[in-house]
Amino acid sequence: MELSSRFEPSAIESDLYDRWEASGAFTPPAEGQGSGRTFTVMIPPPNVTGVLHMGHALNGTIQDVVVRHRRKQGYDTLWVPGTDHAGIATQAVVEKKLFAEESKTREDLGREAFLQRIWDWKEEHGNMILRQFRSLGCSCDWSRTAFTMDDGLSHAVRKAFVELWERDLIYRGARLVNWDCVLQTAVSDDEIEYESRKGKLWHLKYPLVEREGEFLVVATTRPETMLGDTGVAVHPEDERYRALVGTKVRLPFVDREVPIVADDSVDPEYGSGAVKITPGHDPADYERGKRHGLPIITILEKDGTLNGEGGPFAGLKREEARKQLVAQLDELGLLEKVEDIVHNVSISDRSKSPIEPLVSEQWFVRMQPLAEPAIQALKEGTLEFRPERWGKVYLHWLENVQDWCISRQLWWGHQIPVWYDEDEVPAVSLTDLAVGDAHPTTGKPIVRRDPDVLDTWASSWLWPLATLGWPDHEAPDLARFYPTQFLSTASEIIYLWVARMVMAGYAFMPERPGPERNPFKTVYIHATVLDGKGKRMSKSAGNGIDPLDMIEQYGADAVRFSLLLLTKEGQDVRLSPDRFEQGSRFCTKVWNAARFVLMNLGGERSDGATALEDRWILSRLARVTEEVSAALEAYQFNDAASALYRFVWNDFCDWYLELAKSRLTEEGESSAAARGTLVRVLRDTLGLLHPFTPFFTETLWDALHETIGEQPASMLCSAPWPDGSAGSVDAEAEAELGLVQELVTAVRRVRSLTMVGERLPLRALVAAPSAEVRAVLGAQSGRAKALAILEDLSIAETVERPPASAVAVGPGFEVLVPLSEEVDFERLKEVLGGRHKKAEGALAGLRKKLTNEGFLRGADPEVVAAETARQAELELECDLLARNLAGF
């Protein structure tokens, strides 16, 4: 099989993915035909409106590495793909399209016709992101692709609602919710963006009821909401207002008297130190109002206009009401001052309009009873987070959990399974009821169904259960593949999704033992992808990098490997398009090395690895196999990728291939052993690399077996994970070749230091006090001379330094390199002196930093370790420069 002289990803990726899929490699074997050991991963279902962004690419790569690794380990591996119906996002897309193309609203079409439009749109566009995951190489079992509004998942959602209702864990009530006045629906916390905006802080004067002519000043960013005030709060220890606590103020325009109360939550330093309490339009005020028994007054209609409680401003939009109210306060002398401020404003991520906290009749789930087992799962070790610190975020939310608003005023989604009789008595049913049917409790005729739909998360919290067949507790997939073992997701949905899935597992799998109710063992929180300037990538900011563009330019393997090399556990990753060149260079390096190996396999091969370099590379292979295997078991993807990078680039390409080259042109046992070693190393290296870079490794796997005339037992994606049998750790070989490497590196350092040409043959004198070091270097002098490009190498216990020579040091030896008379020593001393001064300055700065207690306490441990390593490098450089300057 002839390999292209250039690595061209586009020439192999599409066809190869089709081969994988056609082979059935992504589908676990039928029960009884596999190993019996299962490993399950659930893809966090992207929105049907979504397209692949860099966060998806990173998470998809992480999951695919895990899945391909476990598959090669012999697990019956299942990776379930699918999409989320994304209620508010999808409805908004189709509504916008409908109006743009036909100038119609959803009300013009009616509910059923509009829903059919959304289904039509979903069929045409909804699987785009899953097709894009294929481009990345994701090895999902596409035969099990799920959608949160499939019949099976819809049945599961209704069953969960009914069960919670029957356990008195669902109720309907009036609560403060996030309200989108444009879309006219409650929205969840994850559908809100926070924007820093310029604004005003208005200081309003409220007349004191019992003190004629005196006022209490309150500061607010939303003056129109004063019309719904039912109190004013001050801090109990604020001396300015202590005497006013228990008295009242009179609200302008509505002439309502409201009490002044003392509350610890008030910040005396903010504004005037007195804050208006509007329980109907502010979450903090809602809690304050509950503490002090204050009434709730709602001043807004659902479209954002002021209702009858707005007094003279009734019927105005909230923005216009604010403008007129402030002007009239100023005319009345009740506006003390206005400050310019910058503050965070909550914005609907769909309509881009400001979110309005609004008291509304909604459906809620009682969360505390559901939260307790989810808390215990983490505390008892049934559930673990990687990095561990994210467990604190999970616990904090669960231990302070509020009831969950699960209703949305939309049409697209799971319609709430509640019907009402003529007296508005609700009936919850697993099957549809029709108008005119008898109410199951009252016997009166059903007159209507609840028009609201469920929050999107009320279906996705069932994802690990419903995709495997729940509520059928006997479903084969549920019995075999639940619980799952690994979930990789983003930090911002730990409480929105992860915690709720854990609650659902414990709530709806009562027949399982405790640990088997928990839906996954490990939750891996992947890095947040930032742009090159450290800002979060987002569509609105316009700073995203399209992964498909990067795949087209560099190939999927390069994109995947770059992401893993650049992303360390627990740290966010900064990306710019040129950073994917690192992965591209690596893939090209492997490709070229493999081509060299395949072109040199003509002739006999043997397993008689007796040459030092053969023993050494097989030992290094054994170590990297252990290292990568351990890192993947611990889900340390950067460590695994970095170990492979070092092994392939340094050990195999830079050292072993250079050492073995000359033997490949010879005849006899030495060349046969070199070819045998190349095959063993390349075969296992491709196996280790495959989960990270599946496309080109599969191609090279085919080429290797065709070249050596063997039929592989399977495609590489299904071949066993390397077990280390290709070689074992040989400490003696590593120590001996390590000395050769140190000597060659020392000579190369001299070349760099003195600016002598890389290919110019040199003489070297080695002083090694240790007889053992001298013996090793003497025995390996031929290898050292070839790699260091030396015309002569002498080794002795002591060596007198020649007058015109450069020096470098290694472990247990010093190497002296005589320089030719052509070298301009004055110029060399000047250059080295400048470098020495610069290195000493940098070293002094590092020493100061590393003795600073504040830095050591506050810096990330990895940063401290990197700076410590840099200090050691600078110390070595300063010593080397000083030695050479002193000797010239």
mmCIF file with all atom_site columns, N, CA, C and O in Angstrom, residues 154-171:
data_model
loop_
_atom_site.group_PDB
_atom_site.id
_atom_site.type_symbol
_atom_site.label_atom_id
_atom_site.label_alt_id
_atom_site.label_comp_id
_atom_site.label_asym_id
_atom_site.label_entity_id
_atom_site.label_seq_id
_atom_site.pdbx_PDB_ins_code
_atom_site.Cartn_x
_atom_site.Cartn_y
_atom_site.Cartn_z
_atom_site.occupancy
_atom_site.B_iso_or_equiv
_atom_site.pdbx_formal_charge
_atom_site.auth_seq_id
_atom_site.auth_comp_id
_atom_site.auth_asym_id
_atom_site.auth_atom_id
_atom_site.pdbx_PDB_model_num
ATOM 1  N N  . SER A 1 154 ? -40.879 11.023 25.109 1.00 0.00 ? 154 SER A N  1
ATOM 2  C CA . SER A 1 154 ? -42.089 11.760 25.495 1.00 0.00 ? 154 SER A CA 1
ATOM 3  C C  . SER A 1 154 ? -42.889 10.959 26.526 1.00 0.00 ? 154 SER A C  1
ATOM 4  O O  . SER A 1 154 ? -43.428 11.528 27.487 1.00 0.00 ? 154 SER A O  1
ATOM 5  N N  . HIS A 1 155 ? -42.970 9.658  26.308 1.00 0.00 ? 155 HIS A N  1
ATOM 6  C CA . HIS A 1 155 ? -43.670 8.808  27.274 1.00 0.00 ? 155 HIS A CA 1
ATOM 7  C C  . HIS A 1 155 ? -42.960 8.856  28.623 1.00 0.00 ? 155 HIS A C  1
ATOM 8  O O  . HIS A 1 155 ? -43.609 8.923  29.684 1.00 0.00 ? 155 HIS A O  1
ATOM 9  N N  . ALA A 1 156 ? -41.628 8.835  28.599 1.00 0.00 ? 156 ALA A N  1
ATOM 10 C CA . ALA A 1 156 ? -40.861 8.882  29.848 1.00 0.00 ? 156 ALA A CA 1
ATOM 11 C C  . ALA A 1 156 ? -41.096 10.190 30.586 1.00 0.00 ? 156 ALA A C  1
ATOM 12 O O  . ALA A 1 156 ? -41.235 10.215 31.818 1.00 0.00 ? 156 ALA A O  1
ATOM 13 N N  . VAL A 1 157 ? -41.148 11.290 29.853 1.00 0.00 ? 157 VAL A N  1
ATOM 14 C CA . VAL A 1 157 ? -41.368 12.598 30.467 1.00 0.00 ? 157 VAL A CA 1
ATOM 15 C C  . VAL A 1 157 ? -42.736 12.631 31.155 1.00 0.00 ? 157 VAL A C  1
ATOM 16 O O  . VAL A 1 157 ? -42.872 13.093 32.294 1.00 0.00 ? 157 VAL A O  1
ATOM 17 N N  . ARG A 1 158 ? -43.754 12.119 30.461 1.00 0.00 ? 158 ARG A N  1
ATOM 18 C CA . ARG A 1 158 ? -45.087 12.119 31.058 1.00 0.00 ? 158 ARG A CA 1
ATOM 19 C C  . ARG A 1 158 ? -45.136 11.202 32.278 1.00 0.00 ? 158 ARG A C  1
ATOM 20 O O  . ARG A 1 158 ? -45.736 11.538 33.306 1.00 0.00 ? 158 ARG A O  1
ATOM 21 N N  . LYS A 1 159 ? -44.499 10.041 32.186 1.00 0.00 ? 159 LYS A N  1
ATOM 22 C CA . LYS A 1 159 ? -44.480 9.102  33.312 1.00 0.00 ? 159 LYS A CA 1
ATOM 23 C C  . LYS A 1 159 ? -43.815 9.736  34.527 1.00 0.00 ? 159 LYS A C  1
ATOM 24 O O  . LYS A 1 159 ? -44.301 9.606  35.666 1.00 0.00 ? 159 LYS A O  1
ATOM 25 N N  . ALA A 1 160 ? -42.724 10.457 34.315 1.00 0.00 ? 160 ALA A N  1
ATOM 26 C CA . ALA A 1 160 ? -42.028 11.116 35.422 1.00 0.00 ? 160 ALA A CA 1
ATOM 27 C C  . ALA A 1 160 ? -42.928 12.168 36.065 1.00 0.00 ? 160 ALA A C  1
ATOM 28 O O  . ALA A 1 160 ? -42.991 12.286 37.297 1.00 0.00 ? 160 ALA A O  1
ATOM 29 N N  . PHE A 1 161 ? -43.626 12.947 35.243 1.00 0.00 ? 161 PHE A N  1
ATOM 30 C CA . PHE A 1 161 ? -44.532 13.981 35.769 1.00 0.00 ? 161 PHE A CA 1
ATOM 31 C C  . PHE A 1 161 ? -45.614 13.328 36.635 1.00 0.00 ? 161 PHE A C  1
ATOM 32 O O  . PHE A 1 161 ? -45.901 13.789 37.748 1.00 0.00 ? 161 PHE A O  1
ATOM 33 N N  . VAL A 1 162 ? -46.202 12.267 36.119 1.00 0.00 ? 162 VAL A N  1
ATOM 34 C CA . VAL A 1 162 ? -47.284 11.598 36.848 1.00 0.00 ? 162 VAL A CA 1
ATOM 35 C C  . VAL A 1 162 ? -46.775 11.037 38.171 1.00 0.00 ? 162 VAL A C  1
ATOM 36 O O  . VAL A 1 162 ? -47.425 11.179 39.221 1.00 0.00 ? 162 VAL A O  1
ATOM 37 N N  . GLU A 1 163 ? -45.603 10.403 38.147 1.00 0.00 ? 163 GLU A N  1
ATOM 38 C CA . GLU A 1 163 ? -45.055 9.832  39.381 1.00 0.00 ? 163 GLU A CA 1
ATOM 39 C C  . GLU A 1 163 ? -44.793 10.918 40.420 1.00 0.00 ? 163 GLU A C  1
ATOM 40 O O  . GLU A 1 163 ? -45.096 10.753 41.610 1.00 0.00 ? 163 GLU A O  1
ATOM 41 N N  . LEU A 1 164 ? -44.206 12.034 39.981 1.00 0.00 ? 164 LEU A N  1
ATOM 42 C CA . LEU A 1 164 ? -43.919 13.116 40.925 1.00 0.00 ? 164 LEU A CA 1
ATOM 43 C C  . LEU A 1 164 ? -45.214 13.719 41.467 1.00 0.00 ? 164 LEU A C  1
ATOM 44 O O  . LEU A 1 164 ? -45.302 14.082 42.649 1.00 0.00 ? 164 LEU A O  1
ATOM 45 N N  . TRP A 1 165 ? -46.239 13.823 40.621 1.00 0.00 ? 165 TRP A N  1
ATOM 46 C CA . TRP A 1 165 ? -47.542 14.333 41.075 1.00 0.00 ? 165 TRP A CA 1
ATOM 47 C C  . TRP A 1 165 ? -48.132 13.410 42.136 1.00 0.00 ? 165 TRP A C  1
ATOM 48 O O  . TRP A 1 165 ? -48.629 13.864 43.170 1.00 0.00 ? 165 TRP A O  1
ATOM 49 N N  . GLU A 1 166 ? -48.065 12.130 41.872 1.00 0.00 ? 166 GLU A N  1
ATOM 50 C CA . GLU A 1 166 ? -48.637 11.167 42.816 1.00 0.00 ? 166 GLU A CA 1
ATOM 51 C C  . GLU A 1 166 ? -47.875 11.138 44.139 1.00 0.00 ? 166 GLU A C  1
ATOM 52 O O  . GLU A 1 166 ? -48.442 10.759 45.172 1.00 0.00 ? 166 GLU A O  1
ATOM 53 N N  . ARG A 1 167 ? -46.622 11.555 44.119 1.00 0.00 ? 167 ARG A N  1
ATOM 54 C CA . ARG A 1 167 ? -45.827 11.614 45.351 1.00 0.00 ? 167 ARG A CA 1
ATOM 55 C C  . ARG A 1 167 ? -45.864 13.015 45.975 1.00 0.00 ? 167 ARG A C  1
ATOM 56 O O  . ARG A 1 167 ? -45.082 13.322 46.867 1.00 0.00 ? 167 ARG A O  1
ATOM 57 N N  . ASP A 1 168 ? -46.763 13.856 45.495 1.00 0.00 ? 168 ASP A N  1
ATOM 58 C CA . ASP A 1 168 ? -46.938 15.219 45.994 1.00 0.00 ? 168 ASP A CA 1
ATOM 59 C C  . ASP A 1 168 ? -45.654 16.036 45.862 1.00 0.00 ? 168 ASP A C  1
ATOM 60 O O  . ASP A 1 168 ? -45.343 16.872 46.699 1.00 0.00 ? 168 ASP A O  1
ATOM 61 N N  . LEU A 1 169 ? -44.913 15.799 44.776 1.00 0.00 ? 169 LEU A N  1
ATOM 62 C CA . LEU A 1 169 ? -43.684 16.550 44.535 1.00 0.00 ? 169 LEU A CA 1
ATOM 63 C C  . LEU A 1 169 ? -43.838 17.563 43.407 1.00 0.00 ? 169 LEU A C  1
ATOM 64 O O  . LEU A 1 169 ? -42.889 18.268 43.064 1.00 0.00 ? 169 LEU A O  1
ATOM 65 N N  . ILE A 1 170 ? -45.048 17.647 42.843 1.00 0.00 ? 170 ILE A N  1
ATOM 66 C CA . ILE A 1 170 ? -45.343 18.672 41.841 1.00 0.00 ? 170 ILE A CA 1
ATOM 67 C C  . ILE A 1 170 ? -46.549 19.467 42.316 1.00 0.00 ? 170 ILE A C  1
ATOM 68 O O  . ILE A 1 170 ? -47.513 18.898 42.844 1.00 0.00 ? 170 ILE A O  1
ATOM 69 N N  . TYR A 1 171 ? -46.473 20.777 42.159 1.00 0.00 ? 171 TYR A N  1
ATOM 70 C CA . TYR A 1 171 ? -47.593 21.636 42.532 1.00 0.00 ? 171 TYR A CA 1
ATOM 71 C C  . TYR A 1 171 ? -47.630 22.856 41.623 1.00 0.00 ? 171 TYR A C  1
ATOM 72 O O  . TYR A 1 171 ? -46.659 23.157 40.927 1.00 0.00 ? 171 TYR A O  1
#
